[in-house]
Tab-separated table of C-alpha atoms in Angstrom:
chain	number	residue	atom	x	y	z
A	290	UNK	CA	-17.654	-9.116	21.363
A	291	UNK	CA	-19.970	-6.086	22.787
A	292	UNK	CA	-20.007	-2.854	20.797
A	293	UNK	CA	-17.397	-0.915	23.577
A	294	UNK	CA	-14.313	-2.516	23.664
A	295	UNK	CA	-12.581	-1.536	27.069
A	296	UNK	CA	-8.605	-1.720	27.021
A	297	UNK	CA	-6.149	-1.448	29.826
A	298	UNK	CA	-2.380	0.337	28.901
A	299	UNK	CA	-0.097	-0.130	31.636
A	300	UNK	CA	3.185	1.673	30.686
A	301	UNK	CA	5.243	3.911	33.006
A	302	UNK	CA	6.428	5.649	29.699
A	303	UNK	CA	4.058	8.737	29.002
A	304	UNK	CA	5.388	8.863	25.700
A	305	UNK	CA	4.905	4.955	25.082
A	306	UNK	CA	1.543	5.392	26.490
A	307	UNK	CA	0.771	7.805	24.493
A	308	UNK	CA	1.582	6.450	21.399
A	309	UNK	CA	0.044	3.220	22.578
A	310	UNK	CA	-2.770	5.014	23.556
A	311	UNK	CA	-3.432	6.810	19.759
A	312	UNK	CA	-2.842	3.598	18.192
A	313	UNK	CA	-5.586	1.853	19.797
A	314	UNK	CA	-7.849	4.817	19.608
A	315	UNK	CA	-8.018	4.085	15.790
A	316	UNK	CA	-10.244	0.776	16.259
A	317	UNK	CA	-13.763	1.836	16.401
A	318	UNK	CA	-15.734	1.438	19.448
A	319	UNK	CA	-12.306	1.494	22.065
A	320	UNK	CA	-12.386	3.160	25.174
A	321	UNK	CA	-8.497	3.471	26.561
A	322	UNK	CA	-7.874	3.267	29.976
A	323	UNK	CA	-4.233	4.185	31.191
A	324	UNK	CA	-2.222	3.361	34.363
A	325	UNK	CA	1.085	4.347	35.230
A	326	UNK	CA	2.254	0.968	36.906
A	327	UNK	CA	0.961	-2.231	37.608
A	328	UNK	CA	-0.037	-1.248	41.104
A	329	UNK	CA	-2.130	1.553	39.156
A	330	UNK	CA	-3.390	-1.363	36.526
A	331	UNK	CA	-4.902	-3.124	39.055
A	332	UNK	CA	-6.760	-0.568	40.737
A	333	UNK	CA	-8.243	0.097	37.389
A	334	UNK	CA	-8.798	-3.224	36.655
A	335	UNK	CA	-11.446	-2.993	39.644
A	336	UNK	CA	-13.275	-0.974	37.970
A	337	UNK	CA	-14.035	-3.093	34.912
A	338	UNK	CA	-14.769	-4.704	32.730
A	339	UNK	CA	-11.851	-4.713	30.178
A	340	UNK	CA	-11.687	-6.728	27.001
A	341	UNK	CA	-7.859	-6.755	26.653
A	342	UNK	CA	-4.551	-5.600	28.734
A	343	UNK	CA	-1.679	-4.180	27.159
A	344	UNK	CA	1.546	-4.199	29.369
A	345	UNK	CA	5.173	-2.655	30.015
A	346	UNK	CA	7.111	-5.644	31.939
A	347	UNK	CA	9.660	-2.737	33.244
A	348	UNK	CA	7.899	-0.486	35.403
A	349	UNK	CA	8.581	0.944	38.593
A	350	UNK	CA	6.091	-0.374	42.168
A	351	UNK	CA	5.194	-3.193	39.670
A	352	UNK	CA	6.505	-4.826	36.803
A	353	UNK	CA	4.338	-6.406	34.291
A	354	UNK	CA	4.869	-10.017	35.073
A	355	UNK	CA	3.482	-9.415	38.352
A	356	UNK	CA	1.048	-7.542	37.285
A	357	UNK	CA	0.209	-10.737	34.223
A	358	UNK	CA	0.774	-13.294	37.145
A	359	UNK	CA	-1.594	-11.445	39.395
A	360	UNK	CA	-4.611	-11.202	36.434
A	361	UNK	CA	-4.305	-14.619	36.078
A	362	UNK	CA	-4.446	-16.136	39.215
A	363	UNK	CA	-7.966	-13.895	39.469
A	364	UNK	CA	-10.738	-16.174	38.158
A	365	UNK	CA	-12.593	-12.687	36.803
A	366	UNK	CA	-9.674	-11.693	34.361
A	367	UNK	CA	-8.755	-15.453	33.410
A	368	UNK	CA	-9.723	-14.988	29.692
A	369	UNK	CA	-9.017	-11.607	29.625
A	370	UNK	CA	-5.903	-11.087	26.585
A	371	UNK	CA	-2.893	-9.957	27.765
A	372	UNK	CA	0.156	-8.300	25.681
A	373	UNK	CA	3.214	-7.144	26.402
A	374	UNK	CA	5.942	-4.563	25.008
A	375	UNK	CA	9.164	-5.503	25.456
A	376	UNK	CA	12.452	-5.295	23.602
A	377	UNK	CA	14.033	-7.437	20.994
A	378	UNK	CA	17.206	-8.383	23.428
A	379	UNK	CA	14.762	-9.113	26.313
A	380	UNK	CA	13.877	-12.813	25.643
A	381	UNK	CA	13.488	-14.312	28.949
A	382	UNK	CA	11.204	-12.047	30.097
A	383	UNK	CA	9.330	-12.534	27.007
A	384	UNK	CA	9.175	-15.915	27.852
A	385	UNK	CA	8.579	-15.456	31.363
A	386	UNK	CA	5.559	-13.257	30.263
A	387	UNK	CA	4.209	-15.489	28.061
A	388	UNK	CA	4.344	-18.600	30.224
A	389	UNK	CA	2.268	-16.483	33.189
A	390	UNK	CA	-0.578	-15.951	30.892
A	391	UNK	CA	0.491	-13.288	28.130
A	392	UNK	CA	-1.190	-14.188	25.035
A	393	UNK	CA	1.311	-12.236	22.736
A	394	UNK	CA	3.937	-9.567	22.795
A	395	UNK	CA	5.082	-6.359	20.625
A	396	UNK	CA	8.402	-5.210	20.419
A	397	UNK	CA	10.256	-1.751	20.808
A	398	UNK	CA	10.526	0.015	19.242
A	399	UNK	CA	6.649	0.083	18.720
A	400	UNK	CA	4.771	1.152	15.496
A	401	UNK	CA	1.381	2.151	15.727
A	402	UNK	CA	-0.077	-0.907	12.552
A	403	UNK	CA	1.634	-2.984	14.698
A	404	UNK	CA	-0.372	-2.599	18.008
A	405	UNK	CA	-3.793	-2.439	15.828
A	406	UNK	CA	-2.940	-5.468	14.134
A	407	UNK	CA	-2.177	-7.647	17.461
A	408	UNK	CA	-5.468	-6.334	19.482
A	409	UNK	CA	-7.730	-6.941	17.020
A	410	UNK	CA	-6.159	-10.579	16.047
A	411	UNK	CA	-6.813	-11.178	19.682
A	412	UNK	CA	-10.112	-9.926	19.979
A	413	UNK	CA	-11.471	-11.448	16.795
A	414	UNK	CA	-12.105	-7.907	15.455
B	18	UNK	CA	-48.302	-98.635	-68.779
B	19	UNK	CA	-45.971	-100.341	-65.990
B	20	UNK	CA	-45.853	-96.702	-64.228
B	21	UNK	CA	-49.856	-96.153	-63.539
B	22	UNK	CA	-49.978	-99.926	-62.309
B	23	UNK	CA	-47.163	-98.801	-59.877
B	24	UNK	CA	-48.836	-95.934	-58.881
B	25	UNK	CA	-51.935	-97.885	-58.656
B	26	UNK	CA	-49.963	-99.933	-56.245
B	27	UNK	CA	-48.710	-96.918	-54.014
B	28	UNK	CA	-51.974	-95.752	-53.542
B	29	UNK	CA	-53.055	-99.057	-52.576
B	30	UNK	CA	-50.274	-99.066	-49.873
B	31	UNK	CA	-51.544	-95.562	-48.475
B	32	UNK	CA	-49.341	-93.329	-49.585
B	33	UNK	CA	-50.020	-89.823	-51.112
B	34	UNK	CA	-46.551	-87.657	-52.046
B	35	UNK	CA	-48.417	-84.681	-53.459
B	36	UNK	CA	-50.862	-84.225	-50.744
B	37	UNK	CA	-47.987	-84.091	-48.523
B	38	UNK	CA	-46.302	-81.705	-50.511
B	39	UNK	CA	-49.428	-79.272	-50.757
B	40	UNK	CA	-49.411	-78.897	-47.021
B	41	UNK	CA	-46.108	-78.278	-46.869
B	42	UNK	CA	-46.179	-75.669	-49.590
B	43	UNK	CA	-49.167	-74.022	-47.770
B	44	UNK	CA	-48.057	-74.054	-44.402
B	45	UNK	CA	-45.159	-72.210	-45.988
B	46	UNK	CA	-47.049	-69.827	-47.415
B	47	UNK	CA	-49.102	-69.087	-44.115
B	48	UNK	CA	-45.718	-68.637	-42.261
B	49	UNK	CA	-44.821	-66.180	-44.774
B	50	UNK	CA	-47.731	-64.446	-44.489
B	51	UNK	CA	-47.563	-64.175	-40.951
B	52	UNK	CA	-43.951	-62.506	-40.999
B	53	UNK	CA	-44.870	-60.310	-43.454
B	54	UNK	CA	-48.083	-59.376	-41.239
B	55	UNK	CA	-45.345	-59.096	-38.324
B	56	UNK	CA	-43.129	-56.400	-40.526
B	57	UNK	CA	-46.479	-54.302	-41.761
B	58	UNK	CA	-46.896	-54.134	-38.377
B	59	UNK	CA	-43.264	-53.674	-37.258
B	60	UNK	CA	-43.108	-50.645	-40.060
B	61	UNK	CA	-46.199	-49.306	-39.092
B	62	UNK	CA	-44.883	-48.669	-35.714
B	63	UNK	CA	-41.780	-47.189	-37.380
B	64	UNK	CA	-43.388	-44.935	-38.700
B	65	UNK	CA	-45.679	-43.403	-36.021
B	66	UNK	CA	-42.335	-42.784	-34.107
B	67	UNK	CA	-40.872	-41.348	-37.343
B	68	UNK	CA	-44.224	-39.046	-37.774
B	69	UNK	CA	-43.992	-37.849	-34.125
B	70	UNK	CA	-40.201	-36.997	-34.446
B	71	UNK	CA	-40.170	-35.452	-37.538
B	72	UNK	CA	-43.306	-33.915	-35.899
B	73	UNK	CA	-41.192	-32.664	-33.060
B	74	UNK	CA	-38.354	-31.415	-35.377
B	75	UNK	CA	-40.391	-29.742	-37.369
B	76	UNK	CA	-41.135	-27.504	-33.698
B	77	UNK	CA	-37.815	-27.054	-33.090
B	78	UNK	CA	-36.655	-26.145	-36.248
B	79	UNK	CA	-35.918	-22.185	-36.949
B	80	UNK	CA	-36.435	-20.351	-39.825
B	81	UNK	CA	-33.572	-17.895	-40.579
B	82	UNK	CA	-35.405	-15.111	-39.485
B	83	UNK	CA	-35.328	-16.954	-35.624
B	84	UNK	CA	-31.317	-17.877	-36.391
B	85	UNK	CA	-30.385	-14.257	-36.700
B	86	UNK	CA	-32.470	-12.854	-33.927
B	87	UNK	CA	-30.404	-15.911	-31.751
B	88	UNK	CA	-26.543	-14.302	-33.159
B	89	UNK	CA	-27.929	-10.666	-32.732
B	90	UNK	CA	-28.872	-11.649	-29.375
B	91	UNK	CA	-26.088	-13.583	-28.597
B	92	UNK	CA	-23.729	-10.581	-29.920
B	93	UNK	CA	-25.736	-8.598	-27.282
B	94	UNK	CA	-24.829	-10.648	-24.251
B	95	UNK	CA	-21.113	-10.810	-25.459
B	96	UNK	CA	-21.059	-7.210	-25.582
B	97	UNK	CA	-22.458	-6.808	-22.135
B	98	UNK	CA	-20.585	-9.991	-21.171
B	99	UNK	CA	-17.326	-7.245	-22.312
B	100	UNK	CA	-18.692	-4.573	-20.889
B	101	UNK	CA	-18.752	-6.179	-17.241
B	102	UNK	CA	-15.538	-7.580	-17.424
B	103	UNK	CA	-14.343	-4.003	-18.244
B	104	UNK	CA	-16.316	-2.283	-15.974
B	105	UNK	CA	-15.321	-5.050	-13.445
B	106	UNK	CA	-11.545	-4.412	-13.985
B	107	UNK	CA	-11.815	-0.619	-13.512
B	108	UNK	CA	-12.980	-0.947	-10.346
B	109	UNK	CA	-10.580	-3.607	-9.050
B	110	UNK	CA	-7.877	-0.599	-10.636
B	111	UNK	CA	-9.972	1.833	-8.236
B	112	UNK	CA	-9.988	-0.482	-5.159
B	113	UNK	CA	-6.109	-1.183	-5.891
B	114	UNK	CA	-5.829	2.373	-5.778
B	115	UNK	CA	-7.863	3.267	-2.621
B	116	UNK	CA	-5.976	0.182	-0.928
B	117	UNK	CA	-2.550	1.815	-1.976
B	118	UNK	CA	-3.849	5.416	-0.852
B	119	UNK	CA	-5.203	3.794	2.502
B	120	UNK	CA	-1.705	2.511	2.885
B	121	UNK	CA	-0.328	5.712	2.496
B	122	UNK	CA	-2.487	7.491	4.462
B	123	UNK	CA	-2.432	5.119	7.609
B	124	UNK	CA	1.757	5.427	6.948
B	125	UNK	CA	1.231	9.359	7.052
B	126	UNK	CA	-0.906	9.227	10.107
B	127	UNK	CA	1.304	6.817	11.858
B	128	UNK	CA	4.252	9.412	11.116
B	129	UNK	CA	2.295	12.376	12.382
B	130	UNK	CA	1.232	10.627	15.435
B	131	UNK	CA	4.806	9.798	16.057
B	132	UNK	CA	6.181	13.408	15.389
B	133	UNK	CA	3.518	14.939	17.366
B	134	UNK	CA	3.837	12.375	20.571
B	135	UNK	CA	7.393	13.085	20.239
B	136	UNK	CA	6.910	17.173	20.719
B	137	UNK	CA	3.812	17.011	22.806
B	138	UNK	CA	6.384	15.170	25.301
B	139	UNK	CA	9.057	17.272	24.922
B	140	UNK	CA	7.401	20.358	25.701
B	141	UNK	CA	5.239	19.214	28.167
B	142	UNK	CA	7.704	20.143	31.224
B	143	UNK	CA	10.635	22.779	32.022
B	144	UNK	CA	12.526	20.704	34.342
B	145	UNK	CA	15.778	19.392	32.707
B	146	UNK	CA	16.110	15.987	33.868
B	147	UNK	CA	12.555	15.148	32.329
B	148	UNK	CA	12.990	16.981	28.936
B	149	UNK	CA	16.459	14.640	28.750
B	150	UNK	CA	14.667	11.876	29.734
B	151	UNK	CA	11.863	12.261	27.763
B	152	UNK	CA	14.143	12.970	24.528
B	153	UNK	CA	15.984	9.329	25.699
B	154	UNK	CA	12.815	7.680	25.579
B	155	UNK	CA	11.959	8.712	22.309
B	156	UNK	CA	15.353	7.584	21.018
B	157	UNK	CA	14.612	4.269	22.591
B	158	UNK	CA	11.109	3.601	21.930
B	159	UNK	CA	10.579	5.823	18.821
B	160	UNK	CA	14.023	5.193	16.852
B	161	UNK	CA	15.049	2.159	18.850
B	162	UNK	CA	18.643	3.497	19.772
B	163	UNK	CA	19.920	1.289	22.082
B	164	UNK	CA	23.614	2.874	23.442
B	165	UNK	CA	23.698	6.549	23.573
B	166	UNK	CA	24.833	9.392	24.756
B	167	UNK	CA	24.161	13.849	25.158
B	168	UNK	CA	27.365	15.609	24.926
B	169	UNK	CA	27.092	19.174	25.319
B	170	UNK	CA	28.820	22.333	24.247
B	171	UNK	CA	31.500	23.458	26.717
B	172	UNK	CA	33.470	26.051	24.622
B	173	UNK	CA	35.151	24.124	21.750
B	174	UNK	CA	34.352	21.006	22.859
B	175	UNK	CA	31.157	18.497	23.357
B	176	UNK	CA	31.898	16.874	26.824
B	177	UNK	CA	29.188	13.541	27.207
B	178	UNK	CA	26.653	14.517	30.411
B	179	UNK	CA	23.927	11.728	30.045
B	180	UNK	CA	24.286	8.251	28.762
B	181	UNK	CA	21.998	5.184	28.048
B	182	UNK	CA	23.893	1.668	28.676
B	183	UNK	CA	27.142	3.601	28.412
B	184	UNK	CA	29.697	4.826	30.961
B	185	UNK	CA	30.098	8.612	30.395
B	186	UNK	CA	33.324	8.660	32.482
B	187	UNK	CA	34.817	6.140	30.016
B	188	UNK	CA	33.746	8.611	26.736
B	189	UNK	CA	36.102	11.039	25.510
B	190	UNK	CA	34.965	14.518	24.905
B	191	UNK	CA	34.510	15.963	20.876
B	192	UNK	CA	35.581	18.251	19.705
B	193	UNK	CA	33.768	20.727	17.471
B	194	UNK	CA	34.157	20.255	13.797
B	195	UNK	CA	35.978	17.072	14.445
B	196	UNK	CA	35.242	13.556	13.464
B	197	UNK	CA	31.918	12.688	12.336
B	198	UNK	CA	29.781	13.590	15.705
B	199	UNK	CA	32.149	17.253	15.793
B	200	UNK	CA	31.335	18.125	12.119
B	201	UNK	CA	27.279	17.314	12.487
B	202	UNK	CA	27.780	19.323	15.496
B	203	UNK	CA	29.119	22.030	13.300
B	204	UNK	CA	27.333	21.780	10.923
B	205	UNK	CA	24.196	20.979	12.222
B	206	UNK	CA	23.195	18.138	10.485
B	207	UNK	CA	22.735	14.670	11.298
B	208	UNK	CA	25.077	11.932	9.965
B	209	UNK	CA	23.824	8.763	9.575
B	210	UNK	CA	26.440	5.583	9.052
B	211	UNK	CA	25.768	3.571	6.241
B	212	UNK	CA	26.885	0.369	7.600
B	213	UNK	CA	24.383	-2.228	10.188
B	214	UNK	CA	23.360	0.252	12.686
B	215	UNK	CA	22.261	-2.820	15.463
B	216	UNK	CA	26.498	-3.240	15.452
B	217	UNK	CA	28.742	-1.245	17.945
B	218	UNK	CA	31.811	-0.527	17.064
B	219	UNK	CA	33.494	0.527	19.795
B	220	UNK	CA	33.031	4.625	20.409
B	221	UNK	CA	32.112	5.133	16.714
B	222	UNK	CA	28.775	7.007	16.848
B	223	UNK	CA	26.512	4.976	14.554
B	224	UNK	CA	23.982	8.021	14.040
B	225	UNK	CA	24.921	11.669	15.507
B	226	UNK	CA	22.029	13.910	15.929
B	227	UNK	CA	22.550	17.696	15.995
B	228	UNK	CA	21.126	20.267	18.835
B	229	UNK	CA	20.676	23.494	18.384
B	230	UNK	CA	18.203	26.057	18.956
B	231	UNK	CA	18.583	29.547	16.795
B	232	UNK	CA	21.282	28.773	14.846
B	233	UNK	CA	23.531	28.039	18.477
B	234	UNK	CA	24.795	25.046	19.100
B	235	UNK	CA	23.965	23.020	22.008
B	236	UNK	CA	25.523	19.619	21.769
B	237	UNK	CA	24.806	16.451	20.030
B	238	UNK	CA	23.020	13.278	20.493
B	239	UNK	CA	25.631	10.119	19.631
B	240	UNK	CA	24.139	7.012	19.035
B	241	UNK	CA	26.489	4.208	19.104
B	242	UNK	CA	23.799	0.607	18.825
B	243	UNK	CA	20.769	0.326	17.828
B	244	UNK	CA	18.393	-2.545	19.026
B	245	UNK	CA	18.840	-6.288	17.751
B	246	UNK	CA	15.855	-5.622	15.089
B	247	UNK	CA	16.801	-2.746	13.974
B	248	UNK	CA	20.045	-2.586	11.359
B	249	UNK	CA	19.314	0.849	9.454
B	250	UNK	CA	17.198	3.717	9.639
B	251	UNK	CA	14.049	4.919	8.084
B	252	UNK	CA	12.663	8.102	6.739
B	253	UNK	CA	10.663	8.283	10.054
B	254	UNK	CA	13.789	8.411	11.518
B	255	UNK	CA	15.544	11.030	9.825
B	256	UNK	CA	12.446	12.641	10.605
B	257	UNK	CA	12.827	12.753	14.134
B	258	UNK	CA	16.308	12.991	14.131
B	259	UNK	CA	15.593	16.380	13.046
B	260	UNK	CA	12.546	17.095	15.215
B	261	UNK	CA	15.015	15.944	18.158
B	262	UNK	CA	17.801	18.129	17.227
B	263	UNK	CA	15.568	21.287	16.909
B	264	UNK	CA	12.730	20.313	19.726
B	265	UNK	CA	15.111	18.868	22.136
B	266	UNK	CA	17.114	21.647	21.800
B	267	UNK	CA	14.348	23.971	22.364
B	268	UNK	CA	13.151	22.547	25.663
B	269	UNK	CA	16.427	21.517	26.698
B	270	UNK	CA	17.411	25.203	26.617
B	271	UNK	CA	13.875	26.543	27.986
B	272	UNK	CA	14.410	24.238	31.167
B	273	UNK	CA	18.096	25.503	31.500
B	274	UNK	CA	16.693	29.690	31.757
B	275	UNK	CA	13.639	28.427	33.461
B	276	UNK	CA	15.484	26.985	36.353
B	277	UNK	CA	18.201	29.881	36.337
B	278	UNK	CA	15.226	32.343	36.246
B	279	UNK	CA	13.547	29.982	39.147
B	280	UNK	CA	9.813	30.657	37.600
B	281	UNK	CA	7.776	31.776	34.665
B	282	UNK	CA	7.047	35.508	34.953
B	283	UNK	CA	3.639	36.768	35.552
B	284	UNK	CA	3.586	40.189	34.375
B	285	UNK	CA	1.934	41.337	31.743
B	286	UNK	CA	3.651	44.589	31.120
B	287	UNK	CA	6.922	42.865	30.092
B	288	UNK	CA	5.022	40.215	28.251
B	289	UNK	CA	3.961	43.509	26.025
B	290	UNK	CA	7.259	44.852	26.711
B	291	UNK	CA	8.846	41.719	24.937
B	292	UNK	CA	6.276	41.646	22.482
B	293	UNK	CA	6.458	45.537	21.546
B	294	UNK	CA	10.379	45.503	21.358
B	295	UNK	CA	10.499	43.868	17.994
């Protein structure tokens, strides 16, 4: 793992993103990189490299299991982690998620220990 | 004189009894002689090894001078064997203590950063379909409320305006002071039901959260489900429960005279005028 991690938050909430956003920026060596959508992820994503993704599935222009389904089908991001936030009650798209390439998932309503804990099990940190 | 003349005879005939016996008798004797050469030499060995171990006791052994310097110095390690252990147990109490703090702090932080996300966004516009929206998201994504609804003050009743995964034309207005969501109204302060929170029951508000701004009322936030995961509240909560119902309040009513005043003045004279008039 290189010094400077990179990470992706794709969320359409500002105030998810946010706290997303100042959970993450508590592992040392992160650099954040937010997008509104997943049409907005992607564009960013050009402009790698990221280390890990962290996704909304609802989100207006694109939802997140496009946005997982397109990441993986690109040989670049392959290995690249993927999570998502979604809600308890929202199973199949969990499942949906997770079969297109999302390596785990968080829950709403999101606590910041939560998000640490996930990103660095993923990344080995 | 019979006996010599048989003798006499014998020796005629070749045979000598005593001879024999002599030979016999000595080659005892030389056997003996040998085995008890064998055991000299069996006991001298014996007792070269016996020399050079008593020789190699005699090394080892310690005076009593040597014994006591052994138990002071063994009383020595013991009592820095003891003070170790001790000194090793105070600072597993420490690191206990900075893990329990650490805990505490990272708890404290991850309230703050809540409370603080949840006012940066609330303030951050004057337009009153975001500050409403932004004060549902935090009820979804920061509480995890899962049915709600705003009802706001229309004389002496709460009539519901905005609702999340609930029909407002099918809610009944409240009225003030009445039933649990009227009386928090009233009295401006939250109610919280004791029972499991992720279970509607029917139009009973689960949690009711108080606005007001200045002492005024300005309606109140009914929360009839929570999500799946999430049967009862926490202190966070009640936290922002109370940041909600002052905050929410606050913007809700800024972007209500913004957009009746159309813009944010840019004079300064009344901006001193305001400020003087106290």
């Amino acid at each position: 793992m290189p010094e400077s991690i990179r990470a992706l938050v794709v969320e359409d909430s500002p105030t998810m993103r946010q706290l997303i956003c100042f959970a993450l920026r508590r592992i040392k060596g992160i650099e954040v990189v937010e997008a509104d959508d997943g049409v907005d992820g992607l564009k960013k994503l050009a402009n790698g490299p990221f280390h890990i993704i962290i996704t909304d599935i609802n989100m207006p222009v694109m939802d997140g299991l496009k946005l997982v389904s397109l990441v993986r089908s690109d040989d670049k991001w392959k290995e690249v982690p993927i999570v998502i936030i979604t809600t308890e009650g929202a199973a199949e798209d969990r499942q949906r998620a997770l079969s297109l390439g999302a390596n785990a998932y968080i829950t709403k309503p999101i606590q910041a220990p939560q998000v640490i804990a996930c990103v660095k099990k993923l990344l080995n940190l | 004189m019979s006996e010599d003349r048989e003798n006499k005879g014998k020796r005629e005939a070749g045979e000598e009894p005593a001879a024999e016996e002599f030979l016999k008798v000595f080659r005892r004797g030389v056997q003996f002689t040998e085995e008890l050469l064998r055991e000299n030499e069996r006991l001298r060995v014996r007792l070269v090894r016996l020399e050079e171990e008593h020789r190699v006791l005699a090394q080892k052994r310690l005076g009593p001078d040597n014994y006591r310097q052994l138990l002071d110095q063994l009383q020595e390690l013991d009592e820095q064997r003891n003070q170790l252990l001790e000194r090793f147990r105070a600072v597993e109490s420490e690191n206990r203590d900075y893990l329990k703090r650490y805990e505490e702090m990272e708890q404290e932080y991850n309230r703050l950063a809540n409370l603080y996300i949840a006012s940066y966004q609330l303030h951050s516009s004057l337009d009153l379909r975001e500050v409403v929206r932004v004060t549902f998201e935090i009820i979804v994504n920061l509480i995890g409320g899962e049915v709600f609804c705003l009802y706001v003050l229309d004389g002496n009743r709460l009539l519901p305006v905005r609702g999340e995964k609930c029909v407002i034309e099918q809610l009944s207005p409240l009225t003030m002071g009445r039933g649990v969501a009227g009386k928090a109204a009233q009295d401006g302060t939250p109610y919280v039901d004791s029972g499991n929170l992720a279970k509607a029951e029917g139009d009973k508000p689960r949690v009711c959260i108080p606005l007001a701004v200045a002492g005024e009322t300005l309606g109140v936030i009914c929360i009839f489900k929570f999500l799946e995961h999430k049967p009862c509240v926490t202190e966070l909560d009640r936290e922002l429960f109370g940041l909600l119902g002052l905050h929410s309040a606050t913007a809700m009513a800024a972007a209500r005279l913004h957009a009746e005043a159309g813009k944010i003045p840019h004079d300064a004279e009344g901006f001193r005028r305001m400020l003087a008039s106290d």
